[in-house]
Amino acid sequence: MASFKPTKVQFLPKLGEKVTEDTLYWKNYKSPVQIKEFGAVTKIDFSPLAPHNYAVTASTRIHVYGLHSQEPIRSFTRFRDTAYGGSFRGDGKLLVAGSEEGLIRLFDICGRVALRQFTGHSKAVHVTSFLSDGFRVVSGSDDLTCRVWDVPSAVELSSITEHTDYIRALAPSKLNPDLFVTEPLFSSDVLFYDSGVCVTGGRYVKIWDLLKGGQELVSLKNHHKTVTCACLSSVGNKLLTGSLDRHVKVYNSSYKVVHNFDCDASILSMAVAPDDEVVAVGMTNGVLSVRHRKHKKDKETLTSRRRRGPSYRVFVKGKNFVPRQDDFLVSKPVKQYLRKYDKQLKSFEVSKALDTALQMWTRTSKPEVTVAVIIELNRRGTLKNALAGRNEESLTKILNFLLKHIFDPRFSRPLLTVGDIVLDLYRQVLHQSPVVERQLQRLMEVLGREAELQQELLQVLGILDTLFASLTPRKEVAALAALPVDQGPQLQAA
């Protein structure tokens, strides 16, 4: 059975990209769902009628998927060798496919055994399709012939032998049941486009106008490698091309690329649902990438859905566990995580480290952390570099911190150093910022008052020393003065 693997891909607008209505329309797809097939996906075809199931041809089987199914709802495996070109009829009830054996098989979508088997090609049949009347099948083979078959009788109606190379691309007209286009090996894909024909070959995508005698209208070269497939959207009849360069490009009516889908591997096949609800891409690595269109109800469901938190027992699991006597305990080392300012100091980002230490919560709740960073910067000799080149806002934070904590005995010395460096750096430009100038004046006033207070305290200490000396008994002082010099160590020992 096929397996699926969802992946998340985010499409961001490129620098300078002009966002148009077409661009927004094709950006509105969900992340792709990836389904693993048994081999390279060579053909994808959507049923024209609802519910628009799609057939995927890969290796020796054809799987039919629903629009929202990630497992096949029907499988056709009656191929002895590689299957090619599985295509639906207009009513979605029949499926035709070629094979490496040179046989063409017709299946009922509700059954498993082939209803018809068309024989006549001598080599592999790579392309098959129903004509628009639904009663005939056209096929192209490596035997250089293109044949038309009657569905009811399984009889060959006609054979075209003018080809000189393998036939690898075929497209029937939806308007004329007797008109179809084939292309040889050097062309990768072909389809009817408005009043013309679109052919992919090499790195080029070319469009010819049939009404003007096959006049070339445009030649596109937007891919870096061979263009392998092309298809049309239902809304606006937009052209999509896929290439071995792993890109799907969407063109507007002016043949300008309006969007780009990126894939994980080289692209071999591609198809768009009739209502543009699904874009399916087949790749060389056997992966089918399916993108679904987003709807408003999907967004409402995601926003209304609450994320369920973990249960309480998850947090208390094993909390009361008591080891037995014969158990061996293995202690797990606790990993120490560095703070943001530590990481910045480790990376020599001194200015950023100081900014982090001066954040609101740190400088108000844990000023010792801020001072510790300042001390470390001073120890490294990079404090002046960290304080230089600051704007008015960051310098105001530093000055506010100094005004608040400079008189704390724990922080006075490093913060005085900071104040000196700030004055040296910004003395010449103080007049440019009234806020910073006012704060520095306030800091100088506070420091002046503090210096006066310190002088008064020193005077008080001198007075106290004199008082303490005068209160000492005179006899004790005289006795101490009369002691011999050699008794000094004995007195100290005592």
Short mmCIF file of C-alpha atoms in Angstrom, two decimals:
data_model
loop_
_atom_site.label_atom_id
_atom_site.label_comp_id
_atom_site.label_asym_id
_atom_site.label_seq_id
_atom_site.Cartn_x
_atom_site.Cartn_y
_atom_site.Cartn_z
CA MET A 1 0.00 0.00 0.00
CA ALA A 2 1.06 3.57 -0.55
CA SER A 3 2.28 5.55 2.44
CA PHE A 4 2.03 9.25 3.06
CA LYS A 5 4.20 11.79 4.81
CA PRO A 6 2.92 15.32 5.48
CA THR A 7 5.45 18.09 5.20
CA LYS A 8 5.33 21.78 5.97
CA VAL A 9 6.33 24.16 3.27
CA GLN A 10 5.96 27.86 3.58
CA PHE A 11 5.90 30.10 0.50
CA LEU A 12 7.18 33.60 1.14
CA PRO A 13 7.12 36.48 -1.36
CA LYS A 14 10.50 37.13 -2.91
CA LEU A 15 12.23 40.47 -2.60
CA GLY A 16 10.72 42.87 -5.10
CA GLU A 17 7.95 40.48 -6.14
CA LYS A 18 4.74 42.26 -7.22
CA VAL A 19 1.73 40.69 -5.52
CA THR A 20 -1.24 40.45 -7.89
CA GLU A 21 -4.63 38.76 -7.72
CA ASP A 22 -3.24 35.79 -9.65
CA THR A 23 -0.35 35.50 -7.20
CA LEU A 24 -2.67 35.58 -4.18
CA TYR A 25 -4.96 33.01 -5.84
CA TRP A 26 -2.16 30.48 -6.35
CA LYS A 27 -0.58 31.11 -2.96
CA ASN A 28 -3.79 30.01 -1.25
CA TYR A 29 -2.86 26.33 -0.97
CA LYS A 30 -2.08 24.25 2.09
CA SER A 31 1.21 22.53 2.80
CA PRO A 32 1.63 19.51 0.49
CA VAL A 33 0.78 15.96 1.50
CA GLN A 34 3.37 13.54 0.13
CA ILE A 35 2.28 10.03 -0.89
CA LYS A 36 4.93 7.43 -1.67
CA GLU A 37 4.30 5.36 -4.81
CA PHE A 38 6.08 2.23 -6.07
CA GLY A 39 8.03 4.04 -8.79
CA ALA A 40 8.38 7.26 -10.73
CA VAL A 41 4.99 8.93 -11.23
CA THR A 42 4.66 9.29 -15.02
CA LYS A 43 1.00 10.34 -15.37
CA ILE A 44 -1.72 12.04 -13.28
CA ASP A 45 -5.25 12.53 -14.58
CA PHE A 46 -8.34 13.91 -12.79
CA SER A 47 -11.84 12.67 -13.46
CA PRO A 48 -13.85 15.44 -15.20
CA LEU A 49 -16.93 14.79 -13.04
CA ALA A 50 -17.39 15.09 -9.28
CA PRO A 51 -16.03 13.91 -6.89
CA HIS A 52 -12.99 14.40 -9.18
CA ASN A 53 -10.96 11.33 -8.23
CA TYR A 54 -7.57 11.17 -9.87
CA ALA A 55 -5.57 8.30 -11.41
CA VAL A 56 -1.84 8.03 -10.71
CA THR A 57 0.29 5.88 -13.03
CA ALA A 58 3.52 4.61 -11.49
CA SER A 59 5.54 1.47 -12.11
CA THR A 60 3.29 -1.54 -12.94
CA ARG A 61 0.07 -0.23 -11.45
CA ILE A 62 -2.47 2.57 -11.51
CA HIS A 63 -3.90 3.91 -8.24
CA VAL A 64 -7.08 5.94 -8.02
CA TYR A 65 -7.27 8.41 -5.12
CA GLY A 66 -10.09 10.53 -3.75
CA LEU A 67 -9.56 14.27 -3.41
CA HIS A 68 -8.94 13.98 0.34
CA SER A 69 -7.79 10.35 0.63
CA GLN A 70 -4.19 9.42 1.31
CA GLU A 71 -4.70 5.76 0.50
CA PRO A 72 -5.87 4.50 -2.94
CA ILE A 73 -9.58 3.78 -3.21
CA ARG A 74 -9.00 1.61 -6.30
CA SER A 75 -5.94 -0.16 -7.76
CA PHE A 76 -5.35 -1.64 -11.21
CA THR A 77 -2.44 -4.06 -11.13
CA ARG A 78 -3.03 -6.34 -14.15
CA PHE A 79 0.13 -5.16 -15.90
CA ARG A 80 3.06 -7.49 -16.50
CA ASP A 81 5.38 -4.58 -17.20
CA THR A 82 5.43 -0.79 -16.71
CA ALA A 83 2.10 0.98 -17.18
CA TYR A 84 1.82 4.31 -19.00
CA GLY A 85 -0.66 7.12 -19.57
CA GLY A 86 -3.70 6.25 -17.41
CA SER A 87 -6.52 8.61 -18.56
CA PHE A 88 -10.22 9.00 -17.68
CA ARG A 89 -13.08 9.23 -20.12
CA GLY A 90 -15.26 12.36 -20.06
CA ASP A 91 -17.85 10.73 -17.76
CA GLY A 92 -15.20 9.40 -15.37
CA LYS A 93 -16.48 5.80 -15.65
CA LEU A 94 -13.77 4.29 -17.86
CA LEU A 95 -9.98 4.38 -17.69
CA VAL A 96 -7.53 3.59 -20.49
CA ALA A 97 -3.80 2.91 -20.15
CA GLY A 98 -0.87 1.72 -22.25
CA SER A 99 2.03 -0.47 -21.22
CA GLU A 100 5.58 -1.51 -22.00
CA GLU A 101 4.16 -4.72 -23.49
CA GLY A 102 2.53 -2.78 -26.32
CA LEU A 103 -1.00 -3.57 -25.10
CA ILE A 104 -3.76 -1.05 -24.37
CA ARG A 105 -6.19 -1.90 -21.57
CA LEU A 106 -9.61 -0.44 -20.86
CA PHE A 107 -10.91 -0.59 -17.27
CA ASP A 108 -14.22 0.05 -15.61
CA ILE A 109 -13.52 2.40 -12.71
CA CYS A 110 -15.65 0.24 -10.41
CA GLY A 111 -13.98 -3.05 -11.39
CA ARG A 112 -10.52 -4.58 -11.47
CA VAL A 113 -10.39 -6.72 -14.63
CA ALA A 114 -9.84 -5.07 -18.03
CA LEU A 115 -13.04 -4.69 -20.08
CA ARG A 116 -11.16 -4.41 -23.37
CA GLN A 117 -7.64 -5.11 -24.58
CA PHE A 118 -6.42 -3.47 -27.77
CA THR A 119 -3.61 -5.28 -29.59
CA GLY A 120 -1.75 -4.06 -32.64
CA HIS A 121 1.29 -2.07 -31.47
CA SER A 122 4.60 -3.89 -31.67
CA LYS A 123 6.39 -1.74 -29.06
CA ALA A 124 5.66 0.15 -25.87
CA VAL A 125 2.60 2.42 -25.78
CA HIS A 126 3.46 5.53 -23.75
CA VAL A 127 0.42 7.74 -24.42
CA THR A 128 -3.30 6.92 -24.56
CA SER A 129 -6.43 9.05 -24.39
CA PHE A 130 -10.15 9.09 -25.15
CA LEU A 131 -11.38 11.27 -27.97
CA SER A 132 -14.03 13.81 -27.02
CA ASP A 133 -16.93 11.60 -28.31
CA GLY A 134 -16.05 8.97 -25.66
CA PHE A 135 -16.36 6.02 -28.07
CA ARG A 136 -12.85 6.01 -29.48
CA VAL A 137 -9.38 5.70 -28.01
CA VAL A 138 -6.19 7.08 -29.55
CA SER A 139 -2.73 5.74 -28.72
CA GLY A 140 0.89 6.55 -29.56
CA SER A 141 3.69 4.00 -29.53
CA ASP A 142 7.42 3.52 -29.92
CA ASP A 143 6.69 1.63 -33.16
CA LEU A 144 6.27 5.10 -34.77
CA THR A 145 2.51 4.69 -35.28
CA CYS A 146 -0.55 6.40 -33.86
CA ARG A 147 -3.73 4.31 -33.86
CA VAL A 148 -7.42 4.98 -33.25
CA TRP A 149 -9.53 2.22 -31.64
CA ASP A 150 -13.25 1.61 -31.36
CA VAL A 151 -14.29 1.08 -27.74
CA PRO A 152 -17.41 -1.13 -28.19
CA SER A 153 -15.79 -3.57 -30.64
CA ALA A 154 -12.09 -3.21 -29.70
CA VAL A 155 -11.29 -2.88 -33.41
CA GLU A 156 -8.58 -0.66 -34.88
CA LEU A 157 -10.22 2.11 -36.93
CA SER A 158 -7.19 3.85 -38.40
CA SER A 159 -3.41 3.98 -38.19
CA ILE A 160 -1.13 6.98 -38.77
CA THR A 161 2.40 6.04 -39.88
CA GLU A 162 3.90 9.43 -40.78
CA HIS A 163 5.95 9.70 -37.58
CA THR A 164 9.71 9.29 -37.75
CA ASP A 165 10.35 9.05 -33.99
CA TYR A 166 8.82 7.63 -30.82
CA ILE A 167 5.48 9.19 -29.88
CA ARG A 168 5.62 10.47 -26.30
CA ALA A 169 3.01 13.26 -26.22
CA LEU A 170 -0.65 13.27 -27.28
CA ALA A 171 -3.58 15.66 -26.74
CA PRO A 172 -7.15 15.29 -28.10
CA SER A 173 -9.32 18.32 -28.86
CA LYS A 174 -12.33 18.86 -26.61
CA LEU A 175 -14.24 20.65 -29.38
CA ASN A 176 -13.59 18.39 -32.38
CA PRO A 177 -13.74 14.58 -31.80
CA ASP A 178 -11.70 13.99 -34.96
CA LEU A 179 -8.81 16.28 -33.99
CA PHE A 180 -5.80 15.38 -31.87
CA VAL A 181 -2.12 16.38 -31.70
CA THR A 182 0.92 14.13 -31.28
CA GLU A 183 4.56 15.00 -30.70
CA PRO A 184 7.75 12.91 -31.05
CA LEU A 185 10.38 11.97 -28.47
CA PHE A 186 12.10 15.37 -28.23
CA SER A 187 8.83 16.93 -26.96
CA SER A 188 7.80 16.22 -23.38
CA ASP A 189 4.13 17.24 -23.38
CA VAL A 190 1.49 18.82 -25.61
CA LEU A 191 -1.96 20.31 -24.98
CA PHE A 192 -4.59 22.47 -26.64
CA TYR A 193 -4.42 26.04 -25.36
CA ASP A 194 -7.19 28.48 -26.37
CA SER A 195 -7.07 28.55 -30.18
CA GLY A 196 -3.58 27.10 -30.34
CA VAL A 197 -1.32 24.29 -29.24
CA CYS A 198 1.17 24.39 -26.35
CA VAL A 199 4.26 22.17 -26.73
CA THR A 200 7.05 21.66 -24.19
CA GLY A 201 10.49 20.51 -25.27
CA GLY A 202 13.88 21.04 -23.69
CA ARG A 203 13.82 24.22 -21.60
CA TYR A 204 11.26 25.88 -23.88
CA VAL A 205 7.48 26.20 -23.79
CA LYS A 206 6.09 27.28 -27.15
CA ILE A 207 2.55 28.16 -28.21
CA TRP A 208 1.32 28.13 -31.82
CA ASP A 209 -1.91 29.57 -33.18
CA LEU A 210 -3.79 26.99 -35.27
CA LEU A 211 -6.14 29.57 -36.75
CA LYS A 212 -3.18 31.46 -38.24
CA GLY A 213 -1.65 28.45 -39.91
CA GLY A 214 0.58 27.40 -37.03
CA GLN A 215 2.13 30.81 -36.36
CA GLU A 216 4.30 30.88 -33.25
CA LEU A 217 2.77 33.19 -30.63
CA VAL A 218 5.24 32.98 -27.77
CA SER A 219 8.33 31.11 -26.66
CA LEU A 220 8.94 30.86 -22.90
CA LYS A 221 12.20 29.95 -21.22
CA ASN A 222 11.64 30.25 -17.47
CA HIS A 223 12.94 26.83 -16.39
CA HIS A 224 16.58 25.86 -15.90
CA LYS A 225 16.14 22.24 -17.01
CA THR A 226 13.90 20.22 -19.31
CA VAL A 227 10.18 21.00 -19.10
CA THR A 228 8.44 17.64 -18.68
CA CYS A 229 4.73 18.46 -18.27
CA ALA A 230 2.13 21.17 -18.72
CA CYS A 231 -1.55 21.59 -17.85
CA LEU A 232 -4.30 24.22 -17.69
CA SER A 233 -6.31 25.44 -14.72
CA SER A 234 -10.10 25.58 -14.77
CA VAL A 235 -10.34 29.12 -13.37
CA GLY A 236 -8.90 31.63 -15.79
CA ASN A 237 -7.38 28.94 -18.06
CA LYS A 238 -3.92 29.58 -16.58
CA LEU A 239 -0.92 27.63 -17.88
CA LEU A 240 1.16 25.55 -15.44
CA THR A 241 4.48 23.90 -16.36
CA GLY A 242 6.66 21.45 -14.45
CA SER A 243 10.35 20.73 -14.99
CA LEU A 244 13.29 18.63 -13.90
CA ASP A 245 14.52 21.72 -12.02
CA ARG A 246 11.90 20.83 -9.31
CA HIS A 247 9.74 23.90 -9.95
CA VAL A 248 6.12 24.32 -11.05
CA LYS A 249 5.54 27.72 -12.64
CA VAL A 250 2.14 29.40 -13.08
CA TYR A 251 1.65 31.90 -15.92
CA ASN A 252 -0.97 34.61 -16.32
CA SER A 253 -2.70 35.61 -19.55
CA SER A 254 0.35 37.72 -20.49
CA TYR A 255 2.65 34.69 -20.05
CA LYS A 256 4.32 36.18 -16.98
CA VAL A 257 5.20 33.91 -14.05
CA VAL A 258 2.87 34.82 -11.17
CA HIS A 259 3.70 31.98 -8.78
CA ASN A 260 6.15 29.15 -8.24
CA PHE A 261 5.71 25.83 -6.40
CA ASP A 262 8.89 24.16 -5.12
CA CYS A 263 9.16 20.37 -4.96
CA ASP A 264 11.64 17.95 -3.41
CA ALA A 265 12.65 16.14 -6.62
CA SER A 266 12.51 16.43 -10.41
CA ILE A 267 8.97 16.63 -11.77
CA LEU A 268 7.64 14.17 -14.35
CA SER A 269 3.86 14.75 -14.32
CA MET A 270 1.31 17.24 -13.06
CA ALA A 271 -2.45 17.83 -13.06
CA VAL A 272 -4.94 20.32 -11.62
CA ALA A 273 -8.44 19.36 -10.45
CA PRO A 274 -11.30 20.71 -12.61
CA ASP A 275 -12.23 23.24 -9.91
CA ASP A 276 -8.60 24.06 -8.97
CA GLU A 277 -9.17 22.54 -5.53
CA VAL A 278 -6.14 20.24 -5.81
CA VAL A 279 -2.75 20.47 -7.51
CA ALA A 280 -1.02 17.06 -7.83
CA VAL A 281 2.63 16.69 -8.85
CA GLY A 282 4.46 13.42 -9.61
CA MET A 283 8.24 13.18 -9.17
CA THR A 284 11.12 10.94 -10.20
CA ASN A 285 11.65 9.64 -6.66
CA GLY A 286 8.18 8.04 -6.63
CA VAL A 287 6.58 10.71 -4.45
CA LEU A 288 3.18 12.20 -5.23
CA SER A 289 2.84 15.74 -3.83
CA VAL A 290 -0.77 16.88 -3.34
CA ARG A 291 -1.72 20.45 -2.41
CA HIS A 292 -5.29 21.35 -1.36
CA ARG A 293 -6.79 24.80 -1.57
CA LYS A 294 -7.41 26.67 1.69
CA HIS A 295 -10.92 27.73 2.70
CA LYS A 296 -12.21 30.18 5.29
CA LYS A 297 -13.86 27.43 7.29
CA ASP A 298 -10.48 25.68 7.64
CA LYS A 299 -8.97 28.86 9.11
CA GLU A 300 -11.93 29.26 11.48
CA THR A 301 -11.56 25.65 12.62
CA LEU A 302 -7.86 26.14 13.36
CA THR A 303 -8.43 29.34 15.31
CA SER A 304 -11.32 27.89 17.31
CA ARG A 305 -9.48 24.70 18.18
CA ARG A 306 -7.75 24.97 21.54
CA ARG A 307 -4.50 23.30 22.19
CA ARG A 308 -4.85 20.81 25.01
CA GLY A 309 -2.19 21.13 27.65
CA PRO A 310 -0.38 18.19 29.24
CA SER A 311 -2.07 16.38 32.10
CA TYR A 312 -1.08 17.06 35.70
CA ARG A 313 0.14 13.51 36.16
CA VAL A 314 2.81 14.13 33.53
CA PHE A 315 4.51 16.64 35.84
CA VAL A 316 4.26 14.54 39.03
CA LYS A 317 5.16 11.23 37.40
CA GLY A 318 7.88 9.51 39.44
CA LYS A 319 8.02 12.27 42.03
CA ASN A 320 7.43 9.94 44.98
CA PHE A 321 9.45 7.02 43.64
CA VAL A 322 11.76 5.47 46.26
CA PRO A 323 14.64 3.30 44.99
CA ARG A 324 15.18 -0.11 46.49
CA GLN A 325 18.30 -1.10 48.33
CA ASP A 326 19.83 -3.09 45.46
CA ASP A 327 19.07 -0.49 42.76
CA PHE A 328 21.89 1.32 40.96
CA LEU A 329 21.25 5.04 40.72
CA VAL A 330 22.58 6.83 37.67
CA SER A 331 22.65 10.58 38.16
CA LYS A 332 21.99 12.68 35.11
CA PRO A 333 24.07 15.84 34.93
CA VAL A 334 22.00 18.98 34.86
CA LYS A 335 22.86 21.08 31.84
CA GLN A 336 23.68 24.65 32.68
CA TYR A 337 22.27 27.16 30.23
CA LEU A 338 23.99 30.51 29.76
CA ARG A 339 22.07 33.72 30.14
CA LYS A 340 21.73 36.00 27.17
CA TYR A 341 24.33 38.48 28.45
CA ASP A 342 26.74 35.59 29.13
CA LYS A 343 26.37 34.40 25.53
CA GLN A 344 26.99 37.93 24.28
CA LEU A 345 30.06 38.29 26.49
CA LYS A 346 31.28 34.96 25.17
CA SER A 347 30.85 36.29 21.63
CA PHE A 348 32.64 39.57 22.54
CA GLU A 349 29.46 41.60 21.87
CA VAL A 350 30.18 44.01 24.71
CA SER A 351 27.63 46.71 23.83
CA LYS A 352 24.81 44.18 23.44
CA ALA A 353 25.78 42.51 26.72
CA LEU A 354 25.54 45.83 28.56
CA ASP A 355 22.17 46.58 26.89
CA THR A 356 20.86 43.19 28.00
CA ALA A 357 22.03 43.79 31.57
CA LEU A 358 20.29 47.20 31.55
CA GLN A 359 16.88 45.82 30.60
CA MET A 360 13.99 46.91 32.81
CA TRP A 361 13.48 43.72 34.81
CA THR A 362 17.20 43.11 35.37
CA ARG A 363 18.18 46.62 36.45
CA THR A 364 15.21 47.00 38.81
CA SER A 365 14.94 43.51 40.33
CA LYS A 366 18.56 42.36 40.17
CA PRO A 367 20.89 45.37 40.00
CA GLU A 368 23.75 43.18 41.17
CA VAL A 369 23.61 41.38 37.80
CA THR A 370 24.00 44.68 35.95
CA VAL A 371 26.92 45.68 38.16
CA ALA A 372 28.51 42.24 37.69
CA VAL A 373 28.43 42.71 33.90
CA ILE A 374 29.99 46.17 34.31
CA ILE A 375 32.76 44.72 36.52
CA GLU A 376 33.44 41.98 33.93
CA LEU A 377 33.64 44.53 31.13
CA ASN A 378 36.01 46.66 33.21
CA ARG A 379 38.15 43.60 33.94
CA ARG A 380 38.41 42.89 30.23
CA GLY A 381 39.24 46.52 29.46
CA THR A 382 36.22 46.89 27.17
CA LEU A 383 33.96 49.00 29.40
CA LYS A 384 34.80 52.18 27.49
CA ASN A 385 33.95 50.48 24.18
CA ALA A 386 30.63 49.28 25.60
CA LEU A 387 29.70 52.79 26.74
CA ALA A 388 30.77 54.57 23.56
CA GLY A 389 28.56 55.33 20.58
CA ARG A 390 25.23 55.40 22.43
CA ASN A 391 22.11 57.36 21.62
CA GLU A 392 20.04 59.46 23.97
CA GLU A 393 17.72 56.61 25.04
CA SER A 394 20.43 54.11 26.00
CA LEU A 395 22.55 56.79 27.70
CA THR A 396 19.53 57.86 29.75
CA LYS A 397 19.14 54.28 31.04
CA ILE A 398 22.77 54.24 32.20
CA LEU A 399 22.50 57.60 33.95
CA ASN A 400 19.25 56.61 35.69
CA PHE A 401 20.93 53.46 36.95
CA LEU A 402 23.87 55.51 38.26
CA LEU A 403 21.59 57.98 40.05
CA LYS A 404 19.73 55.15 41.76
CA HIS A 405 22.59 52.89 42.85
CA ILE A 406 25.80 54.91 42.94
CA PHE A 407 25.54 55.44 46.72
CA ASP A 408 25.00 51.77 47.47
CA PRO A 409 28.21 50.67 49.27
CA ARG A 410 28.19 47.43 47.25
CA PHE A 411 28.19 49.20 43.88
CA SER A 412 29.83 52.62 44.47
CA ARG A 413 33.32 51.85 43.15
CA PRO A 414 32.41 50.29 39.73
CA LEU A 415 29.61 52.83 39.18
CA LEU A 416 31.95 55.75 39.88
CA THR A 417 34.20 54.33 37.18
CA VAL A 418 31.25 54.26 34.81
CA GLY A 419 30.42 57.88 35.64
CA ASP A 420 33.99 59.01 34.91
CA ILE A 421 34.01 57.23 31.53
CA VAL A 422 30.62 58.68 30.56
CA LEU A 423 31.81 62.22 31.37
CA ASP A 424 35.01 61.73 29.34
CA LEU A 425 33.12 60.34 26.33
CA TYR A 426 30.16 62.71 26.13
CA ARG A 427 31.42 65.98 27.63
CA GLN A 428 31.73 67.63 24.23
CA VAL A 429 28.20 66.73 23.04
CA LEU A 430 26.15 67.34 26.18
CA HIS A 431 24.53 70.44 24.73
CA GLN A 432 22.94 68.36 21.95
CA SER A 433 20.61 66.55 24.36
CA PRO A 434 18.86 68.56 27.11
CA VAL A 435 17.72 65.33 28.80
CA VAL A 436 21.22 63.88 29.13
CA GLU A 437 22.64 67.27 30.16
CA ARG A 438 20.02 67.61 32.89
CA GLN A 439 20.76 64.11 34.20
CA LEU A 440 24.50 64.73 34.26
CA GLN A 441 24.00 68.00 36.14
CA ARG A 442 21.83 66.17 38.63
CA LEU A 443 24.50 63.47 38.98
CA MET A 444 27.19 66.10 39.59
CA GLU A 445 25.04 67.79 42.21
CA VAL A 446 24.37 64.52 43.98
CA LEU A 447 28.07 63.61 43.88
CA GLY A 448 28.96 67.05 45.26
CA ARG A 449 26.56 66.64 48.18
CA GLU A 450 27.90 63.18 48.79
CA ALA A 451 31.50 64.49 48.83
CA GLU A 452 30.54 67.18 51.37
CA LEU A 453 28.82 64.56 53.47
CA GLN A 454 31.92 62.37 53.36
CA GLN A 455 34.09 65.29 54.51
CA GLU A 456 31.74 65.99 57.41
CA LEU A 457 31.83 62.30 58.32
CA LEU A 458 35.63 62.36 58.31
CA GLN A 459 35.57 65.36 60.63
CA VAL A 460 33.17 63.52 62.93
CA LEU A 461 35.48 60.49 62.91
CA GLY A 462 38.43 62.71 63.87
CA ILE A 463 36.41 64.16 66.79
CA LEU A 464 35.39 60.67 67.90
CA ASP A 465 39.01 59.48 67.82
CA THR A 466 40.00 62.41 70.04
CA LEU A 467 37.19 61.65 72.48
CA PHE A 468 38.08 57.98 72.66
CA ALA A 469 41.73 58.87 73.31
CA SER A 470 40.81 61.32 76.09
CA LEU A 471 38.61 58.75 77.82
CA THR A 472 41.54 56.27 78.24
CA PRO A 473 42.84 56.23 81.99
CA ARG A 474 46.12 58.12 82.51
CA LYS A 475 47.69 55.46 84.75
CA GLU A 476 47.18 52.78 82.12
CA VAL A 477 48.78 55.00 79.51
CA ALA A 478 51.77 55.75 81.78
CA ALA A 479 52.23 52.05 82.56
CA LEU A 480 52.25 51.20 78.91
CA ALA A 481 54.79 53.91 78.24
CA ALA A 482 57.12 52.67 81.09
CA LEU A 483 57.41 49.10 79.82
CA PRO A 484 60.85 48.06 78.52
CA VAL A 485 61.27 47.45 74.84
CA ASP A 486 62.08 43.71 75.23
CA GLN A 487 58.81 43.14 77.10
CA GLY A 488 56.82 44.26 74.16
CA PRO A 489 56.61 40.74 72.59
CA GLN A 490 55.75 39.24 75.99
CA LEU A 491 52.95 41.78 76.45
CA GLN A 492 51.70 41.01 73.01
CA ALA A 493 51.82 37.29 73.75
CA ALA A 494 49.87 37.89 76.92
#
